[in-house]
Coordinates of C-alpha atoms in Angstrom, one line a residue:
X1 CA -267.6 73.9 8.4
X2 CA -264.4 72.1 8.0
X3 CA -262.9 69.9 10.7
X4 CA -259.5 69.2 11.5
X5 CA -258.9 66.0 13.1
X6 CA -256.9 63.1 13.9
X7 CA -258.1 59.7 13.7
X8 CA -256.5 56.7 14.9
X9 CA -255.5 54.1 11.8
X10 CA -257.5 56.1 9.4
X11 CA -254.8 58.9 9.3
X12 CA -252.7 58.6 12.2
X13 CA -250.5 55.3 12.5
X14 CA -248.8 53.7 14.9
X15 CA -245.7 52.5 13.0
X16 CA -242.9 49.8 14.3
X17 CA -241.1 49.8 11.2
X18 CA -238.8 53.0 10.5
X19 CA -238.5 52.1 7.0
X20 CA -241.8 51.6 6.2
X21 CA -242.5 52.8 2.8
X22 CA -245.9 54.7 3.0
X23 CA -243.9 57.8 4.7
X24 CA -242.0 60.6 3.1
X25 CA -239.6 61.2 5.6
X26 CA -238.8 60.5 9.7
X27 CA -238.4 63.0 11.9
X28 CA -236.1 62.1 14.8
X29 CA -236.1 64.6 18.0
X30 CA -232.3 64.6 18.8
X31 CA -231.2 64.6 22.5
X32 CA -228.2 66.2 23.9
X33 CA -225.0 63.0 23.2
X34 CA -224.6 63.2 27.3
X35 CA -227.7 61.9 27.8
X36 CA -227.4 58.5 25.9
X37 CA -230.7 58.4 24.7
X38 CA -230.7 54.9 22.4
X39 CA -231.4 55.7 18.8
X40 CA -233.3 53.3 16.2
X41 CA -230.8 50.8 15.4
X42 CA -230.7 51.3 11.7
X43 CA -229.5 54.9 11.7
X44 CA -227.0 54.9 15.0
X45 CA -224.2 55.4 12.9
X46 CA -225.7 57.6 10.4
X47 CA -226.3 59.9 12.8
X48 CA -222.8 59.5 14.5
X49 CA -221.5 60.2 11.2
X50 CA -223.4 63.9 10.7
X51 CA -222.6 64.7 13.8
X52 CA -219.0 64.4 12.8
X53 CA -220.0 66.5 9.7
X54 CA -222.0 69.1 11.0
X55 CA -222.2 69.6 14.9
X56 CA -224.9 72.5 13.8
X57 CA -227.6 69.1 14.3
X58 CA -227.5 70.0 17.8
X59 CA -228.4 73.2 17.9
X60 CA -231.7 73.4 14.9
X61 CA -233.4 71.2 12.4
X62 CA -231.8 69.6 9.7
X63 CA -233.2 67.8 6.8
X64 CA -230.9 64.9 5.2
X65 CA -230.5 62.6 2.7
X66 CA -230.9 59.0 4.1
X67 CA -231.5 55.2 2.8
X68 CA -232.1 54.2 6.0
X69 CA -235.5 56.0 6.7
X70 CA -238.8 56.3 4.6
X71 CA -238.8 58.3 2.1
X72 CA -235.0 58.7 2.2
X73 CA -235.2 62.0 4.3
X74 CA -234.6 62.2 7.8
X75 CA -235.0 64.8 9.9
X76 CA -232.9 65.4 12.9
X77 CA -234.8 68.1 15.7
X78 CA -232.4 69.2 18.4
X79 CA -234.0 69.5 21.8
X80 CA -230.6 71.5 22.7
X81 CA -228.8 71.3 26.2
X82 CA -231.2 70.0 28.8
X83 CA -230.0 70.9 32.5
X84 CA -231.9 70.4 36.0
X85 CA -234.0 73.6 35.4
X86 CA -235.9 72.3 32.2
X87 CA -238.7 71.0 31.7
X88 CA -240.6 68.6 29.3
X89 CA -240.9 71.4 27.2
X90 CA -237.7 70.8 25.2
X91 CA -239.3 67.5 23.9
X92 CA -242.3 69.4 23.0
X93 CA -240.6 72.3 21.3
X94 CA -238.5 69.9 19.4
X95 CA -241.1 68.0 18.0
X96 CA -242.8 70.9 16.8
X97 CA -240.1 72.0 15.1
X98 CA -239.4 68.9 13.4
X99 CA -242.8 68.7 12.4
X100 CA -242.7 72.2 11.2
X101 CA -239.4 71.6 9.1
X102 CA -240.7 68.3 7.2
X103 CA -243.9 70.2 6.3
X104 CA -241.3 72.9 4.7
X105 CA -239.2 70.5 3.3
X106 CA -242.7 68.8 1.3
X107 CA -243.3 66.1 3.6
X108 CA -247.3 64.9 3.2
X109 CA -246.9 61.6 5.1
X110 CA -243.8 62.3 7.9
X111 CA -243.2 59.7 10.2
X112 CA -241.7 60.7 13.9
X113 CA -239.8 58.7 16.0
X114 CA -240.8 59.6 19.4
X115 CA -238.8 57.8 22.2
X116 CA -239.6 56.7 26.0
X117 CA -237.1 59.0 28.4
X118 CA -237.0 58.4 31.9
X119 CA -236.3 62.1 33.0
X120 CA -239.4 62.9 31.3
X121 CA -242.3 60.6 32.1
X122 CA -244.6 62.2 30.1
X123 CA -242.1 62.7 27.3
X124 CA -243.6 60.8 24.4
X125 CA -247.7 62.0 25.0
X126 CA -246.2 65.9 25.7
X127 CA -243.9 65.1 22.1
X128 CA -247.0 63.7 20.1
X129 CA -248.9 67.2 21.2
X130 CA -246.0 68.6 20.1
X131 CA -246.0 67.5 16.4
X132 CA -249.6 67.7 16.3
X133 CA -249.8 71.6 17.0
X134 CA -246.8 72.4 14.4
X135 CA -250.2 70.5 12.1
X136 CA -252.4 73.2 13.3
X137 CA -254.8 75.7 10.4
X138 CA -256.8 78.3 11.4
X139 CA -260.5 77.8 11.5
X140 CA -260.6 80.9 9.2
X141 CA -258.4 79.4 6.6
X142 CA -259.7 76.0 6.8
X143 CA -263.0 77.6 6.0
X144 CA -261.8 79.8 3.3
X145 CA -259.8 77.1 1.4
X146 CA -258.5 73.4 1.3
X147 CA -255.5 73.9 3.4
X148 CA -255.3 69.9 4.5
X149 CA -251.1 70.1 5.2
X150 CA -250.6 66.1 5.6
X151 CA -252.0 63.0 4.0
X152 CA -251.3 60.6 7.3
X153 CA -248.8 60.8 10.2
X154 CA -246.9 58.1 11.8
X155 CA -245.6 57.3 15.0
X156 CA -242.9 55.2 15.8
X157 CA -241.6 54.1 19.7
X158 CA -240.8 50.5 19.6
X159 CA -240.2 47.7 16.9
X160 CA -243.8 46.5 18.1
X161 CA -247.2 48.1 19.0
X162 CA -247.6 48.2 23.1
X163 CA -251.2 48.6 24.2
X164 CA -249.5 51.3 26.8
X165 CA -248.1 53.3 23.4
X166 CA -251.5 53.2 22.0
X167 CA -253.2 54.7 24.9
X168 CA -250.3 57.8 25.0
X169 CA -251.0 57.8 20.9
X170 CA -255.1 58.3 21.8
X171 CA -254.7 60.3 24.6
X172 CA -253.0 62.8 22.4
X173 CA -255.3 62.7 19.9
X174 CA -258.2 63.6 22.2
X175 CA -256.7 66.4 23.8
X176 CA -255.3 67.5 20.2
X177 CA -259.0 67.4 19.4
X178 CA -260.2 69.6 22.4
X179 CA -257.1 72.1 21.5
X180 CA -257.9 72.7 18.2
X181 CA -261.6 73.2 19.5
X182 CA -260.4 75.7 22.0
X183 CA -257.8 77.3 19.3
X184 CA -260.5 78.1 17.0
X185 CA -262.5 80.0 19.2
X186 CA -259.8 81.8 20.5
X187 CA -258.4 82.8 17.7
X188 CA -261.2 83.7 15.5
X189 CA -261.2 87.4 14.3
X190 CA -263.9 89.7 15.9
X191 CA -266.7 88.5 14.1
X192 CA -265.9 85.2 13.4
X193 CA -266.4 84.3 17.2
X194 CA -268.6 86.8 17.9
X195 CA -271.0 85.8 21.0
X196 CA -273.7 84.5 19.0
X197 CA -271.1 82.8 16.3
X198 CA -269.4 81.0 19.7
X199 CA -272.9 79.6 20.4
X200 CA -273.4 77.9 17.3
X201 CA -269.9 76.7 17.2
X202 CA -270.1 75.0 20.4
X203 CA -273.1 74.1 19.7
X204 CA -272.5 71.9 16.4
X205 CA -268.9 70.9 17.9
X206 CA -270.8 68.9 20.6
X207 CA -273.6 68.0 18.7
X208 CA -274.3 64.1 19.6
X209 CA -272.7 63.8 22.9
X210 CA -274.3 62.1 25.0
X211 CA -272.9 63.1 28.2
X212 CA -273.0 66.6 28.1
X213 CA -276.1 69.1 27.7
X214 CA -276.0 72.9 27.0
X215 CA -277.9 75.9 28.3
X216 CA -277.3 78.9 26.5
X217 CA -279.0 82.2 28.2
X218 CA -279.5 85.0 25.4
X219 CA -282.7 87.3 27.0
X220 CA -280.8 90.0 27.4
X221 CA -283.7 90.8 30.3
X222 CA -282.5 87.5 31.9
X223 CA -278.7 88.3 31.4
X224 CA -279.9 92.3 33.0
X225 CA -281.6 90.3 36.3
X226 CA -279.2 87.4 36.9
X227 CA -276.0 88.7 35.7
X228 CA -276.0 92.4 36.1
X229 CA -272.1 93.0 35.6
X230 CA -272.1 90.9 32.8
X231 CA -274.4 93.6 31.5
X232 CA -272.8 96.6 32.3
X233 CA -269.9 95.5 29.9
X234 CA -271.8 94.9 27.2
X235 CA -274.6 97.4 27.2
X236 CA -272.4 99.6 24.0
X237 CA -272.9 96.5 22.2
X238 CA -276.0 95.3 23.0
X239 CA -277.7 97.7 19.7
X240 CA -275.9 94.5 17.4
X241 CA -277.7 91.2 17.6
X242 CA -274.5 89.6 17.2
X243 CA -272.5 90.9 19.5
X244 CA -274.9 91.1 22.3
X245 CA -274.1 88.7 25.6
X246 CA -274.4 85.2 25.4
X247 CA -274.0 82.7 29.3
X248 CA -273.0 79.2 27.9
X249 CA -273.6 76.7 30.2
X250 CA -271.7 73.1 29.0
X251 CA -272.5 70.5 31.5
X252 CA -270.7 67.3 31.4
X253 CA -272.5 64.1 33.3
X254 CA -270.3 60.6 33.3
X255 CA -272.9 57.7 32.8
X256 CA -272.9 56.3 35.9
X257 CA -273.5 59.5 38.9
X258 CA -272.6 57.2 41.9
X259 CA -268.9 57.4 41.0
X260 CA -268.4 60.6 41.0
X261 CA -265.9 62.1 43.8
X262 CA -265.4 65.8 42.6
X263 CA -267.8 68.4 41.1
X264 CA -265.5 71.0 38.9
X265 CA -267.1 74.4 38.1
X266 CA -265.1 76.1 35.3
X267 CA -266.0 79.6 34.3
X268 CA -264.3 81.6 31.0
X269 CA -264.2 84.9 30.3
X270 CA -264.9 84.9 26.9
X271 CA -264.5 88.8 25.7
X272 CA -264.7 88.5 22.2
X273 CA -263.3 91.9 21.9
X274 CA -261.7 94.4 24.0
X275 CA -261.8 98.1 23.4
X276 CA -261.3 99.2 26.7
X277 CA -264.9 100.5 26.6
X278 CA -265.1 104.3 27.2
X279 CA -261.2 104.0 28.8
X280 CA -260.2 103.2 25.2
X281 CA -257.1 101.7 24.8
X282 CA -254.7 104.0 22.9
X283 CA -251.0 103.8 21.2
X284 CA -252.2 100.5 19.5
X285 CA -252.7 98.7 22.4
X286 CA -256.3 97.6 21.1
X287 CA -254.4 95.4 18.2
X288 CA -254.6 91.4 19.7
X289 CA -257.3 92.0 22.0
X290 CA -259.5 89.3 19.9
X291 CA -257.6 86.8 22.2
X292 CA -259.4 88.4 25.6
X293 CA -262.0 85.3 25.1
X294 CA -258.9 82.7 25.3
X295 CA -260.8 81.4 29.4
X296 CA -263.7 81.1 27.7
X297 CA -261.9 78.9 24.8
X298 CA -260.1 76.7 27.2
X299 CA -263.2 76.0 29.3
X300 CA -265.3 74.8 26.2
X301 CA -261.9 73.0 25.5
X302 CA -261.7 71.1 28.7
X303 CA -265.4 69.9 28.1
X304 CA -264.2 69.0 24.3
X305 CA -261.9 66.7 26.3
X306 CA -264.1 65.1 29.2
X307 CA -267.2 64.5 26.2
X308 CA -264.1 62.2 24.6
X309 CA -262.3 60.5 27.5
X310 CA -265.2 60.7 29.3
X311 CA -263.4 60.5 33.1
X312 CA -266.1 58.4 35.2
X313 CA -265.3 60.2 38.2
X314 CA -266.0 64.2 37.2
X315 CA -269.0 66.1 37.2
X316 CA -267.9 69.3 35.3
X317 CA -269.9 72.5 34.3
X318 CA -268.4 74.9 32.1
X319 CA -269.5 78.9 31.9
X320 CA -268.3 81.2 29.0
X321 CA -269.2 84.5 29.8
X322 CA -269.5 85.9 26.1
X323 CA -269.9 89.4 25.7
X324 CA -268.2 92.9 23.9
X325 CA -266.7 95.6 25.1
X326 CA -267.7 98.0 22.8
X327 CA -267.5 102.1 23.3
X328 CA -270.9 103.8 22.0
X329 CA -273.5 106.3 23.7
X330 CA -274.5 103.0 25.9
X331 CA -271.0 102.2 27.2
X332 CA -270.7 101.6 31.4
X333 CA -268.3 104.3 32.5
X334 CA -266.3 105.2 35.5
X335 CA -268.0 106.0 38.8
X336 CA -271.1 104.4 38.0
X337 CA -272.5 101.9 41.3
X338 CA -273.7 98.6 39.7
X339 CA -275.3 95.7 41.9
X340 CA -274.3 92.3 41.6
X341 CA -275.9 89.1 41.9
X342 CA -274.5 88.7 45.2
X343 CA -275.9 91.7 45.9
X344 CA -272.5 93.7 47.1
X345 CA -272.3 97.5 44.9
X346 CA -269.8 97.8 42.8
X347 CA -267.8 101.0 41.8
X348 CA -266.6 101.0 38.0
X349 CA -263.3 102.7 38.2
X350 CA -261.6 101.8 34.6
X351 CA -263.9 100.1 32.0
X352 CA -260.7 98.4 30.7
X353 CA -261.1 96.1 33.5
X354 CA -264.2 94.2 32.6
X355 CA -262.8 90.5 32.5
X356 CA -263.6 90.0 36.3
X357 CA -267.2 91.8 35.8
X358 CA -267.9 89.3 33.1
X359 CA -267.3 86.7 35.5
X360 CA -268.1 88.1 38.7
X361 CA -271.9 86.8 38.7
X362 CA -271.6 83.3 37.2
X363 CA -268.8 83.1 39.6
X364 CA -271.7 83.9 42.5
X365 CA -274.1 81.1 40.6
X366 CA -271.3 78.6 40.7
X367 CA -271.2 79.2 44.6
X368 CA -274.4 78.8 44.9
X369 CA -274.7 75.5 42.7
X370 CA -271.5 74.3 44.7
X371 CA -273.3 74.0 48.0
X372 CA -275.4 71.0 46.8
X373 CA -272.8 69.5 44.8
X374 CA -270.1 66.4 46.1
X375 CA -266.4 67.8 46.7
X376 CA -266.9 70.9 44.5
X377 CA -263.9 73.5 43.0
X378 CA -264.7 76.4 41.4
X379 CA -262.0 78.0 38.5
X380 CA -262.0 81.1 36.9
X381 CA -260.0 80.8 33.7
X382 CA -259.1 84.7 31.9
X383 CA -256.6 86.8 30.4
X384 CA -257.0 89.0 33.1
X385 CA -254.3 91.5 33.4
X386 CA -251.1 92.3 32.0
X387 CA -249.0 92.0 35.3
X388 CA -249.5 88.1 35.4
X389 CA -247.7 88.6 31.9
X390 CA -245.1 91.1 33.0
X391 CA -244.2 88.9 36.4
X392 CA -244.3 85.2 34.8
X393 CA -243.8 86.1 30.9
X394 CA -245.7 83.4 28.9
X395 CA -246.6 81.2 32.2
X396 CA -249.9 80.8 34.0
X397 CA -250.4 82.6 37.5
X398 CA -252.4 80.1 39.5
X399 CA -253.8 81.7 42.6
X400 CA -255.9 79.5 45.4
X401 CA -258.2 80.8 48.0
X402 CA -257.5 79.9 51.5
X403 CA -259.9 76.9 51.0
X404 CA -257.7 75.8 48.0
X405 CA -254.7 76.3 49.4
X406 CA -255.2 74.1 52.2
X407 CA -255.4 71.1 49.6
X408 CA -251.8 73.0 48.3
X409 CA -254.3 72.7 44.9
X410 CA -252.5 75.6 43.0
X411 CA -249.1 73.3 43.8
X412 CA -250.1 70.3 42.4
X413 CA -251.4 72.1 39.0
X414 CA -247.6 73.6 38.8
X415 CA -246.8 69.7 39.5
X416 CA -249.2 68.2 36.4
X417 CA -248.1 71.8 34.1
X418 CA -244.6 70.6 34.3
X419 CA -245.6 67.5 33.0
X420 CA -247.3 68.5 30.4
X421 CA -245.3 71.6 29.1
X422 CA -247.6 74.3 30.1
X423 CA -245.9 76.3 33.3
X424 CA -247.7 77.7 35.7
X425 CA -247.0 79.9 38.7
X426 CA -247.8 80.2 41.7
X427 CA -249.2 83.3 43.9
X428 CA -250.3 84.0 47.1
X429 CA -253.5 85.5 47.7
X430 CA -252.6 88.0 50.8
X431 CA -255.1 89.6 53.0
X432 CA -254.2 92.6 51.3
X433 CA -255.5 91.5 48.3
X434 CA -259.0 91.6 49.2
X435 CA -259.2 94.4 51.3
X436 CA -257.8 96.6 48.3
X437 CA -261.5 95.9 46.7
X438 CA -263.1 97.2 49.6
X439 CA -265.3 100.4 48.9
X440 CA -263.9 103.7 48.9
X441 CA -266.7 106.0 49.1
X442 CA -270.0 105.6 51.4
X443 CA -272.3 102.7 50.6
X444 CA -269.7 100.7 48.2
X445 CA -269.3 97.4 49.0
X446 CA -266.5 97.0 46.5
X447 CA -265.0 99.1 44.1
X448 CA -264.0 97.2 41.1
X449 CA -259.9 98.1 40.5
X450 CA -258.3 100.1 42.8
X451 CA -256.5 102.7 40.2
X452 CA -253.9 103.6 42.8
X453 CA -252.4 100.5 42.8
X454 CA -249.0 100.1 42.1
X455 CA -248.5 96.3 42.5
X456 CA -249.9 93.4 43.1
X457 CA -252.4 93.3 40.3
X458 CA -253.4 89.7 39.3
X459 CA -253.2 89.0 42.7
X460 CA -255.7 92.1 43.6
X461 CA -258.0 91.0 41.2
X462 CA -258.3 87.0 42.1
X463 CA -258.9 88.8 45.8
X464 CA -262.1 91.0 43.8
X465 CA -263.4 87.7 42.4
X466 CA -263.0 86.0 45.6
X467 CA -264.8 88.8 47.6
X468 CA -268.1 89.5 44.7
X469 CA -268.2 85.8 44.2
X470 CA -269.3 84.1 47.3
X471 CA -266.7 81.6 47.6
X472 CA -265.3 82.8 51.1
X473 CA -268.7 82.8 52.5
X474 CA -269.7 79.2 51.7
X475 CA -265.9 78.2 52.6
X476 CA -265.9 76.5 49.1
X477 CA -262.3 75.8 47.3
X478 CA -261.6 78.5 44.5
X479 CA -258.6 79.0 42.3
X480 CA -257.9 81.9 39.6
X481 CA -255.7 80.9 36.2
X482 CA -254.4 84.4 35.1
X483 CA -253.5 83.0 31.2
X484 CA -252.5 86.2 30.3
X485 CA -248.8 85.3 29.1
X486 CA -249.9 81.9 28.3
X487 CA -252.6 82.2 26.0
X488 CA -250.4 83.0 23.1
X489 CA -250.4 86.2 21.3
X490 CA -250.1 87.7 17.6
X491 CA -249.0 86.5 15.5
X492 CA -248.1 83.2 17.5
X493 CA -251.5 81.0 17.4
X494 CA -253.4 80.1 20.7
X495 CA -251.8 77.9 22.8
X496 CA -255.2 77.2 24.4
X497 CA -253.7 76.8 27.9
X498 CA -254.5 75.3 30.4
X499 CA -256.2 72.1 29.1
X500 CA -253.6 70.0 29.3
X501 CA -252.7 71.3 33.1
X502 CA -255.9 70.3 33.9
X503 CA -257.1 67.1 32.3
X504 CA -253.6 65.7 33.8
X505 CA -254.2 67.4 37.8
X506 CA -257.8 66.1 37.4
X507 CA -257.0 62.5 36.2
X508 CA -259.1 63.0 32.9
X509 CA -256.7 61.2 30.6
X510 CA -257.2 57.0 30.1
X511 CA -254.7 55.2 32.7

C-alpha cells in the first residue's frame, strides 16, 4: 500500500531564502493592492511592474518568468477581492490554486511564500492545508501506479525560521496526514472501501500507535443483538463476506488519564454504498453514492489526528458504522417494526433513509458509555440528507441538543470552521423536530422518516437520533454534523470535513 505523506525536512522545508536554488519555482498568493499586504523584498517591484502589464494577476493564476525567485518562475495566485463577509477561505483557495498551476506548469520542487495576515489569524496554517490538498492522489491511483507529483515542497514566511512558524508548518502536516487518511476512505470506489477493506485499512493506518486501541465487531449474531438497525440495513448484503457490517470502535487514550477534562464520542456513518435499498434510487441519482461513508471517514480522520498530536487532555472514541445498502430478496422494506437497542420500535418508512439507522444504536451505546465518563459529548458525523445540502449548499449543518446548546457548542464550531475554512451552519433543533418521529400507528414508538414532510428535514432527522439514541434521557450534550454539502462530491475529491473544525474547537492542535 502506498503512502502519501509529508515529512518535515525530509521532503517538506521550511525555507527563509526565496531564492534558494533547490526549488523550481515560488508561488506567491497575491492579496487584493488595498490591503497592503508587504511582499518579499526582492520581487516588490516585479510584481508592481506586471500589475502594470497585466491587471488579469488579480483575478487567476499566472505563471512568469522571473530572476528573482528559484527556479526563475514565479507564480502569482489571486485571492480576489476580500470584503467583511469572507472568510479565510480565499487564502486557502488561493493556495490551492497556486499549487495546482505550478504542478501544471512542471514544477517538482515549488516553493510557496505564505505570509502572516492579521485579518486572518489562522491564515498561514489554513494556506499550508491549502497547497497541500492541491498535492492530493487517490488511494486508487497511488495503488495502481507511481503517481508521486513533487520531489520536496518549501515554505517560506520570514527571512529566518521562528519556532512559532514551525509549529503552524507541523500542525499542517499532521492534519494533512489525518485528511488524506479520511480522503481515502471516503473516496474509495464500492469495493475498494468495502466494510471489511475499511477494517484492514484502518487497521494497518494505525498500526503502532500507542495511544489508541481498536475493537472491530464483525459476528454478524453480535451486530443482530446489539445493533439491530444496523442490521436491518444491511441484511441484502449480508450473502457477501465483504460487504457484510462491520462496528469499528478506535479509542484514543493520552498517556497520562488524570488530565483529561472532556470525553468525545464520535460516531460515522460509514455506508459504503447507497442504493436506496428496496426504495431504489432512480433517474441516476444512485451515481456518487460511494461518498455516503464520508462521517465514518472523518471520524477515523479525527483519530488519525489525535494518535499524531496526541492532545493530553481528550479521551476520544470513534464508531464507524460500516455497512451496505444493497437491494436483494433480504432487503428491510417499508412498514416493517424493528426494535432498537434502546428498546423504542421503529417503523421503516423509506429504506433510502438508512444513515440514521446505521447510527441509531451505537448512538444508544455511546449514551450509555457517557454516563461513566468525565464531561462527555456525543457527535454524530453523516451525509444525512440532501436538504442540509439544498439549505447551506456545500457548508456543514451543525445541530445541538438542548444540552449542547446551553454550552452555545454548535456556535463555537461555526467560530473554529471560520478559522479553519470549513463553514458550518447552524440549526435549531425545535420541539417539532422530535415529535415528527413519534409513532403513527398503535405500538410505534418512533417511525423512522415521516414521508409527509415537507420541511425541515436535517433538522427532523438530528430530532430522530436524538429521540432512539438516549441522549435526552441521560441529559448528556449531543450534536448532529449534517456533511452533506460539505463532503465533496464527483468529480471534486473529499474534502473530508469536519476535521479541521474539530481538532481547532477541541484544542487538538500543538499551542
Amino acid at each position: 500500500m502506498l503512502v502519501q505523506e509529508f515529512k518535515l525536512y525530509e521532503n517538506i522545508f521550511i525555507e527563509t531564502n526565496i531564492q534558494a536554488a533547490n526549488y523550481d519555482g515560488v508561488i506567491l498568493i497575491l492579496y487584493p493592492q488595498e490591503m497592503d499586504v508587504g511582499l518579499p523584498r526582492h520581487i516588490n517591484s516585479f510584481i508592481d511592474n506586471v500589475s502594470k502589464l497585466d491587471k488579469h494577476i488579480y483575478k487567476v493564476p499566472t505563471v512568469w518568468n522571473c530572476d528573482y525567485v528559484s527556479g526563475g518562475r514565479l507564480v502569482l495566485s489571486p485571492t480576489g477581492k476580500i470584503t467583511p463577509y469572507h472568510d479565510v477561505s480565499v487564502i486557502k483557495d488561493a493556495a490551492k490554486k497556486g499549487m495546482a498551476r505550478a504542478l501544471d506548469a512542471g514544477m517538482k520542487k515549488p516553493l510557496l511564500v505564505i505570509e502572516n495576515v492579521v485579518n486572518f489569524p489562522d491564515g498561514q496554517l489554513v494556506g499550508i492545508l491549502g497547497a497541500l490538498e492541491a498535492m492530493y492522489v487517490p488511494l486508487q491511483i497511488r495503488e495502481f501506479k507511481d503517481s508521486k507529483n513533487f520531489i520536496h515542497i518549501g515554505f517560506h514566511s520570514d527571512e529566518k525560521i521562528t519556532e512559532a512558524f514551525e509549529r503552524v508548518v507541523r500542525n499542517a502536516l499532521a492534519l494533512e496526514r489525518s485528511r488524506i487518511f479520511a480522503r481515502d476512505i471516503a473516496g474509495g470506489d464500492p469495493e475498494r472501501m468495502a466494510p471489511a477493506k475499511i477494517v484492514e485499512y484502518v487497521k494497518h493506518s494505525f498500526a503502532g500507535d500507542t495511544n489508541i486501541s481498536i475493537n472491530v465487531i464483525e459476528d454478524q449474531g453480535v451486530i443482530a443483538k446489539e445493533y439491530p438497525l444496523l442490521a436491518a440495513v444491511s441484511r441484502a448484503a449480508n450473502n457477501v463476506e465483504r460487504h457484510k457490517a462491520r462496528v469499528v470502535e478506535i479509542n484514543y487514550n493520552p498517556s497520562i488519564p488524570s488530565r483529561v477534562i472532556e470525553t468525545l464520542l464520535l460516531v460515522g456513518k460509514g455506508v459504503t454504498y447507497d442504493t436506496g435499498g428496496a426504495d431504489v434510487k432512480i433517474s441516476g441519482r444512485m451515481a456518487g453514492m460511494s461518498r455516503d461513508k464520508s462521517g465514518a471517514a472523518a471520524v477515523a480522520g479525527f483519530l488519525k489526528a489525535c494518535s499524531i498530536l496526541k492532545p493530553p487532555h481528550l479521551k476520544v472514541t470513534g464508531v464507524l458504522c460500516l455497512c451496505r445498502n444493497s437491494i436483494g430478496e433480504d432487503s428491510y422494506v417499508a412498514d416493517e417494526l424493528l426494535i432498537s437497542r434502546s428498546g423504542k420500535s421503529v417503523r421503516v418508512t423509506n429504506t433510502d433513509a438508512e444513515g440514521r439507522l446505521a447510527m441509531a444504536d451505537s448512538v444508544f451505546k455511546c449514551s450509555e458509555i457517557a454516563l461513566k465518563e468525565l464531561n462527555p459529548h456525543i457527535y454524530t458525523i453523516a451525509t444525512l440528507t440532501g436538504h442540509a445540502r439544498a439549505c447551506y449548499g456545500n457548508y456543514t449543518a451543525a445541530m445541538d441538543n438542548h444540552s449542547a446548546k446551553a454550552t452555545n457548542h454548535s456556535g463555537k464550531l461555526q467560530f473554529s470552521g471560520s478559522r479553519m475554512a470549513e463553514g458550518i451552519e447552524v440549526s435549531t433543533v425545535r420541539a417539532e423536530d422530535l415529535a415528527i418521529n413519534n409513532g403513527k400507528c398503535k405500538g410505534d414508538d418512533l417511525v423512522q422518516y415521516d414521508t409527509d414532510a415537507k420541511c425541515r428535514n436535517h433538522q427532523l432527522a438530528a430530532g430522530f437520533l436524538i429521540k432512539v439514541g438516549g441522549v435526552e434521557e441521560n441529559n448528556i450534550k449531543y450534536t448532529h454534523l449534517d456533511i452533506a454539502g460539505g463532503a465533496g462530491c464527483f468529480p471534486e475529491e473529499p474534502t473530508a470535513v469536519p476535521i479541521l473544525t474539530l481538532c481547532h474547537a477541541h484544542k487538538v492542535l500543538t499551542m
